[in-house]
PDB file with one MODEL, atoms N, CA, C and O in Angstrom:
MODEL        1
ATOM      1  N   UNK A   1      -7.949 148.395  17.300  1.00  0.00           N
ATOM      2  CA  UNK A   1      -7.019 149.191  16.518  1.00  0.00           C
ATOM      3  C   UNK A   1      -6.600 148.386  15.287  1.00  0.00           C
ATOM      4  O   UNK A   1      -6.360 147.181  15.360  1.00  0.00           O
ATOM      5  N   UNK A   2      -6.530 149.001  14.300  1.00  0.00           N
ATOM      6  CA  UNK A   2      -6.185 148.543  13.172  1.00  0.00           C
ATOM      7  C   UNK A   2      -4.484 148.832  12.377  1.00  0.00           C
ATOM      8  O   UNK A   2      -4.209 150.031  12.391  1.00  0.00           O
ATOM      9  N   UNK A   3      -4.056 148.486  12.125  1.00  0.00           N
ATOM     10  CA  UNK A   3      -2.566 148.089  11.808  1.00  0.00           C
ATOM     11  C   UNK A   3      -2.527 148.250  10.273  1.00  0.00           C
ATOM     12  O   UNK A   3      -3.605 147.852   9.832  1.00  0.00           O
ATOM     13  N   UNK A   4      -1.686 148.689   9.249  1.00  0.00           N
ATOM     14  CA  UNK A   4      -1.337 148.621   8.222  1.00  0.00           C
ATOM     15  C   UNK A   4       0.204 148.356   7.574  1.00  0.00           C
ATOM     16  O   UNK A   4       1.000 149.260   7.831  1.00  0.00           O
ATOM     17  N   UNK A   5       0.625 147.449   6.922  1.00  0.00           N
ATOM     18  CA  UNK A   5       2.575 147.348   6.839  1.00  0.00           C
ATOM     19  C   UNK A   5       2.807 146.517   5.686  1.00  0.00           C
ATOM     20  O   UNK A   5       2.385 145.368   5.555  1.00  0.00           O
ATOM     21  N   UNK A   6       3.715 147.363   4.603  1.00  0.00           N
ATOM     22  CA  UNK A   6       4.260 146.334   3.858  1.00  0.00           C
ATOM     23  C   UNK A   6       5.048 145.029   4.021  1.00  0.00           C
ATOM     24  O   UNK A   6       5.924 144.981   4.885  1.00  0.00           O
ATOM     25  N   UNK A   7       4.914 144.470   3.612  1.00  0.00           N
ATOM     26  CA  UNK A   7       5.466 143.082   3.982  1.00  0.00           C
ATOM     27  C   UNK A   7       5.837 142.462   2.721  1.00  0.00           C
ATOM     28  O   UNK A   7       5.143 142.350   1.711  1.00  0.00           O
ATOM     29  N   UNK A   8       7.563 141.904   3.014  1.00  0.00           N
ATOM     30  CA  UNK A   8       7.865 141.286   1.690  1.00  0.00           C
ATOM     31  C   UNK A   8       7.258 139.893   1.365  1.00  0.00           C
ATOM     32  O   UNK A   8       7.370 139.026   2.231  1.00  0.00           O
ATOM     33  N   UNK A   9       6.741 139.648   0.411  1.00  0.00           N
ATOM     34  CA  UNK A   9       5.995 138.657  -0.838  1.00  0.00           C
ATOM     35  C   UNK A   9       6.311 138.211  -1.353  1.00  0.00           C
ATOM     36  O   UNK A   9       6.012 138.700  -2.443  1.00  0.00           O
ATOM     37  N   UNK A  10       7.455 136.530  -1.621  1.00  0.00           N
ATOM     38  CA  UNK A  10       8.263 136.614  -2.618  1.00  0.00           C
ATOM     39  C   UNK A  10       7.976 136.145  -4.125  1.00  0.00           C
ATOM     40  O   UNK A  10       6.768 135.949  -3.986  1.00  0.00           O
ATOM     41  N   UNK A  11       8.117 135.967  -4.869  1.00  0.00           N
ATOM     42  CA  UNK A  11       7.354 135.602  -5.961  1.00  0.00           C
ATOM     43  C   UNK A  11       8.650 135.101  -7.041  1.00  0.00           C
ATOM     44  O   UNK A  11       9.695 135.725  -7.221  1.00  0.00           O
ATOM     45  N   UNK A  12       8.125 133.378  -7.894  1.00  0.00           N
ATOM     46  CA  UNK A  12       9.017 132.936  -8.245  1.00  0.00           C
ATOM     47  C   UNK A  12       8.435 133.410  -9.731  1.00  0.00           C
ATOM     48  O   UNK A  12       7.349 133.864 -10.091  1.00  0.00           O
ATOM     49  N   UNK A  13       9.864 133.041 -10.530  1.00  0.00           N
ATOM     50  CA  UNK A  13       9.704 133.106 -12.308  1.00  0.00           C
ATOM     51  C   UNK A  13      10.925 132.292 -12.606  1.00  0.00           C
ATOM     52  O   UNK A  13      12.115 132.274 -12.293  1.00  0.00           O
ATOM     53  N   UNK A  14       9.733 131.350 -13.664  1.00  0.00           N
ATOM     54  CA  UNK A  14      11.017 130.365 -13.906  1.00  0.00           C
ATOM     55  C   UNK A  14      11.378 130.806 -15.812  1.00  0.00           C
ATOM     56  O   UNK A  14      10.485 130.939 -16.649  1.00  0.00           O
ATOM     57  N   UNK A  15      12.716 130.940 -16.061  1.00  0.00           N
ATOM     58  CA  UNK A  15      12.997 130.890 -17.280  1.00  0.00           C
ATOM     59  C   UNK A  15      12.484 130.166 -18.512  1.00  0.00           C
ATOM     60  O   UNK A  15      12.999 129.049 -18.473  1.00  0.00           O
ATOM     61  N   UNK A  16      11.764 130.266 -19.516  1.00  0.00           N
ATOM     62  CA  UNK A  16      11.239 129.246 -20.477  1.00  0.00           C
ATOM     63  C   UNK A  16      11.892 128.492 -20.473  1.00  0.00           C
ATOM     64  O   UNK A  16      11.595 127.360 -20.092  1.00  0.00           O
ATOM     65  N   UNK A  17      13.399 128.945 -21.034  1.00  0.00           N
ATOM     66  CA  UNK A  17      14.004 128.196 -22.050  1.00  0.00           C
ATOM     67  C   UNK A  17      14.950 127.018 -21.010  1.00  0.00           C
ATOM     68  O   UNK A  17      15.593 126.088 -21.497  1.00  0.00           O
ATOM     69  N   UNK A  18      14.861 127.293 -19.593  1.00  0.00           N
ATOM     70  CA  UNK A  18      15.683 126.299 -18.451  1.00  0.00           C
ATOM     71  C   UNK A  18      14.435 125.474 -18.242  1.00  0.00           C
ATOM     72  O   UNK A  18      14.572 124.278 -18.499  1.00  0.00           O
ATOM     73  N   UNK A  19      13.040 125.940 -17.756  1.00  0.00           N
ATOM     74  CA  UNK A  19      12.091 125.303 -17.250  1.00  0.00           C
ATOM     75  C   UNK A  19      11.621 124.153 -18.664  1.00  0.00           C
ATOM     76  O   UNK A  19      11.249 123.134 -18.082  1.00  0.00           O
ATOM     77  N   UNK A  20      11.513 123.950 -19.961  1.00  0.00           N
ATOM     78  CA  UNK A  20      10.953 123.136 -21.011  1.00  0.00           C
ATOM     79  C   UNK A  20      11.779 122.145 -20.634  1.00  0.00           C
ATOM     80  O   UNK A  20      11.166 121.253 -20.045  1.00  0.00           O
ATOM     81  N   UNK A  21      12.589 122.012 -20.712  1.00  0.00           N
ATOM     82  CA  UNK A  21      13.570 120.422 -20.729  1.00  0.00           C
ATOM     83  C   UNK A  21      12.877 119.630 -19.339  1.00  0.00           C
ATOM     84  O   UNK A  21      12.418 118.490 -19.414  1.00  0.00           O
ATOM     85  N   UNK A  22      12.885 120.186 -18.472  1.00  0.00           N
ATOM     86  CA  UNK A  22      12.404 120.264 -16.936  1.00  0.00           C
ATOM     87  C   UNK A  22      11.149 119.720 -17.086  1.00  0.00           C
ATOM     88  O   UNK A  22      10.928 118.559 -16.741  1.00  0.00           O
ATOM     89  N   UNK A  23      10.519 120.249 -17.442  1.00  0.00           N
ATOM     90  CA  UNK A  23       8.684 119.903 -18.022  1.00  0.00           C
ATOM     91  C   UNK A  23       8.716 118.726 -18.616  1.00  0.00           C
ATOM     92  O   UNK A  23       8.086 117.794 -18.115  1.00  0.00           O
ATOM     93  N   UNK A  24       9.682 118.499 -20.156  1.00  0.00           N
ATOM     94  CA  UNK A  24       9.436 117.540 -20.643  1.00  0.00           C
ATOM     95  C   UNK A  24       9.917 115.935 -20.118  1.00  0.00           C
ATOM     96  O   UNK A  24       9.407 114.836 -20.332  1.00  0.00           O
ATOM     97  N   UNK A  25      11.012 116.308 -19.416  1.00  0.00           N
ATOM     98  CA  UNK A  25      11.449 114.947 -18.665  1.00  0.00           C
ATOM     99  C   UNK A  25      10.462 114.604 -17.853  1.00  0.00           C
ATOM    100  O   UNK A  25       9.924 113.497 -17.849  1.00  0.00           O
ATOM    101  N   UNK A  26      10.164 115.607 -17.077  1.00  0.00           N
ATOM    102  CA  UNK A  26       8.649 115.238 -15.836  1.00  0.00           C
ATOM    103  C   UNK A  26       7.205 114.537 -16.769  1.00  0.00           C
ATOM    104  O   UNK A  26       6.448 113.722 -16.241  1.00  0.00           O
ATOM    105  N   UNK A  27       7.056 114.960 -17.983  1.00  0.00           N
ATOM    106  CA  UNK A  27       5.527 114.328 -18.519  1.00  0.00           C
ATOM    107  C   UNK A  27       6.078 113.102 -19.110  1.00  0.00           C
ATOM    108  O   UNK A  27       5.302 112.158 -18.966  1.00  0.00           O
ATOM    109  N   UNK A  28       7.165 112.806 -19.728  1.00  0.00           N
ATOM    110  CA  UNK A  28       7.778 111.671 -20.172  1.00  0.00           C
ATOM    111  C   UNK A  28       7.574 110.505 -19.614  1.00  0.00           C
ATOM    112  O   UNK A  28       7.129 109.500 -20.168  1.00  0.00           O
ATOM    113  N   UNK A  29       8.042 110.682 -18.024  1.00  0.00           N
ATOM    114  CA  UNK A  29       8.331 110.108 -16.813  1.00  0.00           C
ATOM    115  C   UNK A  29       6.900 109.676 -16.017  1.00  0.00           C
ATOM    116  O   UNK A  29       6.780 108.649 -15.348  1.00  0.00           O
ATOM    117  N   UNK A  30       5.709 110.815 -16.265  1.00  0.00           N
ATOM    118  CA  UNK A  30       4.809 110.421 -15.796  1.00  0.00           C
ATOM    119  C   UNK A  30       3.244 110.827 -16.876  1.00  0.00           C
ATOM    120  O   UNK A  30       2.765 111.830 -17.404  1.00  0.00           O
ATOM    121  N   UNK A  31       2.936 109.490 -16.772  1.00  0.00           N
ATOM    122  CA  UNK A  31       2.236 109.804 -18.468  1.00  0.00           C
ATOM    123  C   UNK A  31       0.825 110.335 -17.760  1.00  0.00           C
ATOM    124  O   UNK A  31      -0.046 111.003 -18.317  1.00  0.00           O
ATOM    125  N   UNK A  32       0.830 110.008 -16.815  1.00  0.00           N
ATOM    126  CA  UNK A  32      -1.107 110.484 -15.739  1.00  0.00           C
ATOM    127  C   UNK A  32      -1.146 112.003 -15.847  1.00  0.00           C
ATOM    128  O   UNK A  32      -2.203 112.589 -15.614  1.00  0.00           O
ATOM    129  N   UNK A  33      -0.243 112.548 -16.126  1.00  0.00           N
ATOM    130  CA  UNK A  33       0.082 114.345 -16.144  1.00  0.00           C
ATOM    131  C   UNK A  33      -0.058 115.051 -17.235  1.00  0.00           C
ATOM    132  O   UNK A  33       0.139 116.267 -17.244  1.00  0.00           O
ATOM    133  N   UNK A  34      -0.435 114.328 -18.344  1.00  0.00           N
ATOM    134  CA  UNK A  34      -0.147 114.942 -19.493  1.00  0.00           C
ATOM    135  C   UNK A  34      -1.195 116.069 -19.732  1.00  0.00           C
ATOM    136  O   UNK A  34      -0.975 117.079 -20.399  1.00  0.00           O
ATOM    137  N   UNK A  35      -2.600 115.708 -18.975  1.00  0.00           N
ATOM    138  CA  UNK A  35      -3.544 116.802 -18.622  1.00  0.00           C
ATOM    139  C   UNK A  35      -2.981 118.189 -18.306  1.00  0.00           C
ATOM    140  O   UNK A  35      -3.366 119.277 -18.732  1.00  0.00           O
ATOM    141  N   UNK A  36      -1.957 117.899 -17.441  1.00  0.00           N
ATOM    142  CA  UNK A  36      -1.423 119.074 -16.667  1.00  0.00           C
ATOM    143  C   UNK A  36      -0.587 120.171 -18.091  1.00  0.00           C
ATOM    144  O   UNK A  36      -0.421 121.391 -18.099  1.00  0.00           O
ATOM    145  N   UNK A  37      -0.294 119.360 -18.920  1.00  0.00           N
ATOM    146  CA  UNK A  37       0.586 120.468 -20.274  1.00  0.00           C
ATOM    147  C   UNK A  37      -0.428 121.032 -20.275  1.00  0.00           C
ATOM    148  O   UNK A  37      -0.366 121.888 -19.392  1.00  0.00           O
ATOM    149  N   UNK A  38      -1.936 121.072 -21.070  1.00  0.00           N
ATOM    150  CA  UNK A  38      -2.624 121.934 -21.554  1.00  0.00           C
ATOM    151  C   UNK A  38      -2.983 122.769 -20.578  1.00  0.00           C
ATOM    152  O   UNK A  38      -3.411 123.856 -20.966  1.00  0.00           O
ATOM    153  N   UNK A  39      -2.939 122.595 -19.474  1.00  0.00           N
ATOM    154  CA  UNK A  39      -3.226 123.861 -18.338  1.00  0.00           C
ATOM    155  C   UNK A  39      -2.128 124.763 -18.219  1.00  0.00           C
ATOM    156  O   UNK A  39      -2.274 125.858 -17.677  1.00  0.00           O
ATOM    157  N   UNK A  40      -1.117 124.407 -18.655  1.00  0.00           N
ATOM    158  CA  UNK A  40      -0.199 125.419 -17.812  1.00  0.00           C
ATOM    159  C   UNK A  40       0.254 126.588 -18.759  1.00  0.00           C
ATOM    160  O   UNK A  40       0.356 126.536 -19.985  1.00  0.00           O
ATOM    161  N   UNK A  41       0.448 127.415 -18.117  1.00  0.00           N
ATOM    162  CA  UNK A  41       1.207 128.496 -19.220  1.00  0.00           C
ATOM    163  C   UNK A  41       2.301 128.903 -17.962  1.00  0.00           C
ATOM    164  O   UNK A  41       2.227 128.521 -16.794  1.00  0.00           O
ATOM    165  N   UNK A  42       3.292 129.757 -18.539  1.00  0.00           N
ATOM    166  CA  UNK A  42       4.345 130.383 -17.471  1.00  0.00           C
ATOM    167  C   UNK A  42       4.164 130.963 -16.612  1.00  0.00           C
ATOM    168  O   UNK A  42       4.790 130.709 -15.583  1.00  0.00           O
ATOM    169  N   UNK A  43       3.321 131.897 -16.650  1.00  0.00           N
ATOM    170  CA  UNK A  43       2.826 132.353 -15.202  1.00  0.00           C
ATOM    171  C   UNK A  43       2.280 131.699 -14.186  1.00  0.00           C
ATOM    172  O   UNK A  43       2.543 131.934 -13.006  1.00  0.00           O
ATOM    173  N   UNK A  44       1.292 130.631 -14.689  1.00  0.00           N
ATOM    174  CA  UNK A  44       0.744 129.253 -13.780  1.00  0.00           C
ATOM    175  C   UNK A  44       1.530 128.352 -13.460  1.00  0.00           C
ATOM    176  O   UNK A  44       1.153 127.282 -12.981  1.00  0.00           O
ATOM    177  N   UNK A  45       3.437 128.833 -13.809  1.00  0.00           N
ATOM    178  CA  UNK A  45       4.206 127.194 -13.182  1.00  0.00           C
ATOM    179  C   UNK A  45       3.526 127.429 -11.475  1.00  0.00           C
ATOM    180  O   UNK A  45       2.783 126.696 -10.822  1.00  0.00           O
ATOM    181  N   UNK A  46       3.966 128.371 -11.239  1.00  0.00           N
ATOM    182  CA  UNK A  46       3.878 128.703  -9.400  1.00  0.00           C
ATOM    183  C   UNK A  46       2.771 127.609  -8.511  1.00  0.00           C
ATOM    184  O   UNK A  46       2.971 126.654  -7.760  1.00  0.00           O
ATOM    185  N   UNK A  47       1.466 128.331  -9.058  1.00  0.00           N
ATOM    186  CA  UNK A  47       0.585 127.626  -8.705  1.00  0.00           C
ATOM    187  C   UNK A  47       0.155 126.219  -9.053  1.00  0.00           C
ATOM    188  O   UNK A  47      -0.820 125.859  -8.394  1.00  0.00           O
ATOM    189  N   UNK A  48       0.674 125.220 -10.015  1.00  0.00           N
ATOM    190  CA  UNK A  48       0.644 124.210 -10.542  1.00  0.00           C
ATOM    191  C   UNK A  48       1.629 123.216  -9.466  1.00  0.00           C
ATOM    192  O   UNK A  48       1.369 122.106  -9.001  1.00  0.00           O
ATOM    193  N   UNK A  49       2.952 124.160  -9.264  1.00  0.00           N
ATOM    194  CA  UNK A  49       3.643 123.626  -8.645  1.00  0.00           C
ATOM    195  C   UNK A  49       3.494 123.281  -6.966  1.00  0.00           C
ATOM    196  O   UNK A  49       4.286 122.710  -6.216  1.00  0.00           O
ATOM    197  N   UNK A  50       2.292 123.806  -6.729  1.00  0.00           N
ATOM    198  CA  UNK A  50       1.935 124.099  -5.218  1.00  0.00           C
ATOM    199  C   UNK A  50       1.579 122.504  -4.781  1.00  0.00           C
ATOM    200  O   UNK A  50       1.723 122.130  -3.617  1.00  0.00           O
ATOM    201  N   UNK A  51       1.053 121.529  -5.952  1.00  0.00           N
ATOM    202  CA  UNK A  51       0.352 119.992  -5.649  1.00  0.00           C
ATOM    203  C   UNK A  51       1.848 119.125  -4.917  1.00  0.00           C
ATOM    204  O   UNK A  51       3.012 118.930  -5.268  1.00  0.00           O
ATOM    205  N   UNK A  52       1.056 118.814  -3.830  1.00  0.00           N
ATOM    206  CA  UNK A  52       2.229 118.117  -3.603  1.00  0.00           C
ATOM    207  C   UNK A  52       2.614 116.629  -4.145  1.00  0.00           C
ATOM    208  O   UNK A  52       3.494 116.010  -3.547  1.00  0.00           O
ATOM    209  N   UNK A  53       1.882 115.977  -5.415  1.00  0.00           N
ATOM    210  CA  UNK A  53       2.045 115.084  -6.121  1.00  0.00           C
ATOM    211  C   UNK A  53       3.339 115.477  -7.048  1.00  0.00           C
ATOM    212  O   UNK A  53       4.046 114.518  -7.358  1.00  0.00           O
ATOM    213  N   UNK A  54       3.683 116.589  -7.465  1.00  0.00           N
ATOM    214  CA  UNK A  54       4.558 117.388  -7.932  1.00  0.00           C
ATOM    215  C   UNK A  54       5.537 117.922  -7.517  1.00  0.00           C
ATOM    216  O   UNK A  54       6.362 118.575  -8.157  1.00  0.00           O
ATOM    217  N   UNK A  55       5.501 117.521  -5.676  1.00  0.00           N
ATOM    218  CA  UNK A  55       7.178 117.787  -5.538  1.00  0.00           C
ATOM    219  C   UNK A  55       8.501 117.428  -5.586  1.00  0.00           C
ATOM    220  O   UNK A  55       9.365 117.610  -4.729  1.00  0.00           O
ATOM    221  N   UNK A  56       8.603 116.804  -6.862  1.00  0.00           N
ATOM    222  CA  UNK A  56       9.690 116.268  -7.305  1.00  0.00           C
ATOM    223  C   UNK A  56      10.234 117.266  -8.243  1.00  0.00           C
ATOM    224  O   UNK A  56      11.380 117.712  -8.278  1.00  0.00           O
ATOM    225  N   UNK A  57       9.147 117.566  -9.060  1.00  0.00           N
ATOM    226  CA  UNK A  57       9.121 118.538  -9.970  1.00  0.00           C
ATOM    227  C   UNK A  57       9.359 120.011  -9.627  1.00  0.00           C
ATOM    228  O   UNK A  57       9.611 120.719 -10.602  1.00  0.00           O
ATOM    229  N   UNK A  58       9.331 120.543  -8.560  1.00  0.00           N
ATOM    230  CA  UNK A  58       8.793 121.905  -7.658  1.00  0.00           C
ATOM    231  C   UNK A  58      10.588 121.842  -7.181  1.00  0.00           C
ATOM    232  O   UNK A  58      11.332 122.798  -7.403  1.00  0.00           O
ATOM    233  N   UNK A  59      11.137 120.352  -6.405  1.00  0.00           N
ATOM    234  CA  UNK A  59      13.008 120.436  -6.298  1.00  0.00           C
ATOM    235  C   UNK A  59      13.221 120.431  -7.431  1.00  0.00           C
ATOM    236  O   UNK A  59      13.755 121.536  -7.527  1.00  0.00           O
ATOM    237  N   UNK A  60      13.220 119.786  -9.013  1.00  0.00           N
ATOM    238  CA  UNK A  60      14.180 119.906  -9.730  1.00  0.00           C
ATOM    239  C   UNK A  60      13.536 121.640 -10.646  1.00  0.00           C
ATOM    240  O   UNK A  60      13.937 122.052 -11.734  1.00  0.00           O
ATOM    241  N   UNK A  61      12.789 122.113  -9.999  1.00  0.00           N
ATOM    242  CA  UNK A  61      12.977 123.202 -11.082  1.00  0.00           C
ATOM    243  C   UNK A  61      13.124 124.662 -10.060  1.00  0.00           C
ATOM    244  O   UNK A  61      12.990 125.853 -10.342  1.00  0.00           O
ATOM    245  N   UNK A  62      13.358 124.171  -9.156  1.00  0.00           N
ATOM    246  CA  UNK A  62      13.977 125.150  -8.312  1.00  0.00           C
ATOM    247  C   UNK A  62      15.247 125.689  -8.681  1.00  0.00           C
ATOM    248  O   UNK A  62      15.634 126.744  -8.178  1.00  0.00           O
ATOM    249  N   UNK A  63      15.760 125.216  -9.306  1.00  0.00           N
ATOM    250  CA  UNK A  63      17.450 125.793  -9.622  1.00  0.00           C
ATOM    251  C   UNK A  63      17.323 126.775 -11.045  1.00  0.00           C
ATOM    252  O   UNK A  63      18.180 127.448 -11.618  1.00  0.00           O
ATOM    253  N   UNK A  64      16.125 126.588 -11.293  1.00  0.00           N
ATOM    254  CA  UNK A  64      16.090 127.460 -12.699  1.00  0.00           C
ATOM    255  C   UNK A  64      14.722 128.738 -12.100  1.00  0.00           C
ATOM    256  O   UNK A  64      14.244 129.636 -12.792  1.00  0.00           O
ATOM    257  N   UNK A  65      14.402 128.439 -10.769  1.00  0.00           N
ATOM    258  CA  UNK A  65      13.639 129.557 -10.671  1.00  0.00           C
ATOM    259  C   UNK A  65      14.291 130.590 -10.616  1.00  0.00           C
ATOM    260  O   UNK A  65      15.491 130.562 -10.343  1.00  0.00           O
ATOM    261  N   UNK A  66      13.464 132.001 -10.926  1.00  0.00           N
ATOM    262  CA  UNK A  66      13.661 133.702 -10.432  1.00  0.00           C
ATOM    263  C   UNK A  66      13.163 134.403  -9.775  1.00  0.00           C
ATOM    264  O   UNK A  66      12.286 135.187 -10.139  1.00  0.00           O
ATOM    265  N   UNK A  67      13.721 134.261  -8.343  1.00  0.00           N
ATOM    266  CA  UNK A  67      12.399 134.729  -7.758  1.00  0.00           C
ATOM    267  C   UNK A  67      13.118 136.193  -6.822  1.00  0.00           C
ATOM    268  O   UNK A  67      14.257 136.473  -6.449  1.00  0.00           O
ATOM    269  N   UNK A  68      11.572 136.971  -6.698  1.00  0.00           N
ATOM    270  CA  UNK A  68      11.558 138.239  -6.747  1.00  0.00           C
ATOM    271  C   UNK A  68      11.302 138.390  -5.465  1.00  0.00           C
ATOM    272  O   UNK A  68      10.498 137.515  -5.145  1.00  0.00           O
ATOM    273  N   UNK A  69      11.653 139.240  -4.324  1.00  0.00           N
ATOM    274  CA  UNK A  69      10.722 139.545  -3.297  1.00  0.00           C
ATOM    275  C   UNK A  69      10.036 140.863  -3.792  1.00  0.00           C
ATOM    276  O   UNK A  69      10.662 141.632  -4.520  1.00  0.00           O
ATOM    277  N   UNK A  70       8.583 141.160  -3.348  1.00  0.00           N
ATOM    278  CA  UNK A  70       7.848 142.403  -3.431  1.00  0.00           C
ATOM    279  C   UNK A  70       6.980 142.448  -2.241  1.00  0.00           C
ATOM    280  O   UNK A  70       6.653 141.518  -1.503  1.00  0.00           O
ATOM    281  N   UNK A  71       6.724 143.464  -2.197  1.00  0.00           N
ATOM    282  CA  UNK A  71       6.095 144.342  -0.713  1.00  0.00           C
ATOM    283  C   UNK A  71       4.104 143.841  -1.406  1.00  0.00           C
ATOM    284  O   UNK A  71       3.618 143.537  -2.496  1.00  0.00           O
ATOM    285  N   UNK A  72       3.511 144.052   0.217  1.00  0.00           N
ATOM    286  CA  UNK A  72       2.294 143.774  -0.166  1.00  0.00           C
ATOM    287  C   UNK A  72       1.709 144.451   1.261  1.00  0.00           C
ATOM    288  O   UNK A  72       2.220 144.336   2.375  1.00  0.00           O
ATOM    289  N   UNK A  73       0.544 145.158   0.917  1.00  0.00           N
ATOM    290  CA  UNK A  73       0.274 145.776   1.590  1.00  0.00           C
ATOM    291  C   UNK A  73      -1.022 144.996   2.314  1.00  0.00           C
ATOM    292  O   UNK A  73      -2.011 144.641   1.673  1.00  0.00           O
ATOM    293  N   UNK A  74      -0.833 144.760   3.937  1.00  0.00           N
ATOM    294  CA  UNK A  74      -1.846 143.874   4.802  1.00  0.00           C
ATOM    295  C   UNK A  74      -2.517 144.689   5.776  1.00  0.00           C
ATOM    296  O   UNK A  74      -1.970 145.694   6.228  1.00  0.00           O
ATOM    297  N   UNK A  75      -3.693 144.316   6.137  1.00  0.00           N
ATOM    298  CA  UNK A  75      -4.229 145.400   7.378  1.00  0.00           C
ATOM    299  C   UNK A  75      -4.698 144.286   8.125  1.00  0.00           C
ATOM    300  O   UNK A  75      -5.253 143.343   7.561  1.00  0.00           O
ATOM    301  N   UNK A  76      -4.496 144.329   9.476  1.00  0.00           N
ATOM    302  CA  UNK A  76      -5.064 143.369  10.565  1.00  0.00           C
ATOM    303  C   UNK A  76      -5.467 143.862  11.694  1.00  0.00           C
ATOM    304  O   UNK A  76      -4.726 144.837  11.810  1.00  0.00           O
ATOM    305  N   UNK A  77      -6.066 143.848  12.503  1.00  0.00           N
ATOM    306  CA  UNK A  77      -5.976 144.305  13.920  1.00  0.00           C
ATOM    307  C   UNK A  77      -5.265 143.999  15.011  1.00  0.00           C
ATOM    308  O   UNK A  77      -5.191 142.801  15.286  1.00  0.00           O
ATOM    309  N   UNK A  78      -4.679 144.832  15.760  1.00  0.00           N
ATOM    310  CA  UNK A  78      -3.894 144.233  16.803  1.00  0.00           C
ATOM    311  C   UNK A  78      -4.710 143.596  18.078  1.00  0.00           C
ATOM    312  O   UNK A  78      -5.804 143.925  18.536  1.00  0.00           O
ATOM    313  N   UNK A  79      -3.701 142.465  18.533  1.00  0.00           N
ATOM    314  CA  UNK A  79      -4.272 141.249  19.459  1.00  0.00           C
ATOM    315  C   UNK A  79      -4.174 142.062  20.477  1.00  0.00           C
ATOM    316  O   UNK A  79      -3.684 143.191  20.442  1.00  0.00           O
ATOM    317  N   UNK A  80      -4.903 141.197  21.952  1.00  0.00           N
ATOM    318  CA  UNK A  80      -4.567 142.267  22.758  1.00  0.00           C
ATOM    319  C   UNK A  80      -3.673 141.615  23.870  1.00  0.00           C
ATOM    320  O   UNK A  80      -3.705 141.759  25.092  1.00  0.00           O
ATOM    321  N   UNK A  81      -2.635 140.638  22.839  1.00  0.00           N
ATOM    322  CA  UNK A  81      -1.383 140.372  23.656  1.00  0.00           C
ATOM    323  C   UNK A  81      -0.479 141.326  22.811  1.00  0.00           C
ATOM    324  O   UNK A  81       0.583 140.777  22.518  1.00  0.00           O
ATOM    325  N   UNK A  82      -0.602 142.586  22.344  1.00  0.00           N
ATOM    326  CA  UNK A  82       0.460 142.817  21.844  1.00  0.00           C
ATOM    327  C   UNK A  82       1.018 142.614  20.294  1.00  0.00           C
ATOM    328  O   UNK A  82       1.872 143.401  19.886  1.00  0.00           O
ATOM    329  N   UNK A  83       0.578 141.654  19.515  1.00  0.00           N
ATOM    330  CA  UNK A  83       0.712 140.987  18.122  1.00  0.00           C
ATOM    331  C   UNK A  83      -0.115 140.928  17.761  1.00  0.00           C
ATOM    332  O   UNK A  83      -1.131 140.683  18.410  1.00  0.00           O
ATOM    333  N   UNK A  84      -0.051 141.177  16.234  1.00  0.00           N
ATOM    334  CA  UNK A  84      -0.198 141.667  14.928  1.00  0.00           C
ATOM    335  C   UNK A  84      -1.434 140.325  14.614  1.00  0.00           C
ATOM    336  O   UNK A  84      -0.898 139.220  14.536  1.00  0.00           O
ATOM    337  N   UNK A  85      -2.807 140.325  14.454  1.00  0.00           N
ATOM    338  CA  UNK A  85      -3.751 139.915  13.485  1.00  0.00           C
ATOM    339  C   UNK A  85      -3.541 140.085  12.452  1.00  0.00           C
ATOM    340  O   UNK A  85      -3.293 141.272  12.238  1.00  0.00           O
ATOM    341  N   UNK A  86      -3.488 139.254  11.305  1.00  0.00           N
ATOM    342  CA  UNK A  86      -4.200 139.811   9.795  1.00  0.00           C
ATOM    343  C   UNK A  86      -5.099 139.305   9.689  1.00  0.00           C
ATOM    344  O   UNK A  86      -5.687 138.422  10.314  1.00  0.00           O
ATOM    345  N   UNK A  87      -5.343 140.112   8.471  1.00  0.00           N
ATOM    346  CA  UNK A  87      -7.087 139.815   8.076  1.00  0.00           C
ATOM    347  C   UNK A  87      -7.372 139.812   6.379  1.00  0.00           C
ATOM    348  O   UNK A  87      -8.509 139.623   5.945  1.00  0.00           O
TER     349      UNK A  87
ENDMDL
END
């Protein structure tokens, strides 16, 4: 049997104008990263921020994130203890 259910997704957005100061103290601080400016654009903080060489950076820009929950639609099959597979 197959199963279908929205499920909340949460999804962050960080402000430009809070997140730049944030950015620039972090490449200042660590000059091996500077690769990392030309990759990023705003939509890619999220996933940039996922390295865990970067979680210093990921706590201090947490206070300037925006984050959204949204629904996402999953289909899995059910186990046959009762609970939910995805797939």
């Amino acid at each position: 049997m197959h199963l279908a259910e929205f499920v909340p997704v949460e999804k962050k957005f960080y402000t430009y104008s809070d997140a730049v100061p944030i950015l620039d103290e972090w490449f200042s601080a660590h000059s091996d990263e500077q690769g990392l400016r030309d990759k990023l654009t705003v939509s890619g903080l999220s996933s940039a921020l996922k390295a865990e060489k970067r979680a210093e950076l990921l706590e201090k820009l947490a206070g300037v994130a925006d984050v959204h929950v949204e629904t996402e639609l999953r289909i899995g099959r059910e186990r046959s203890t009762g609970g939910k597979e995805h797939t």
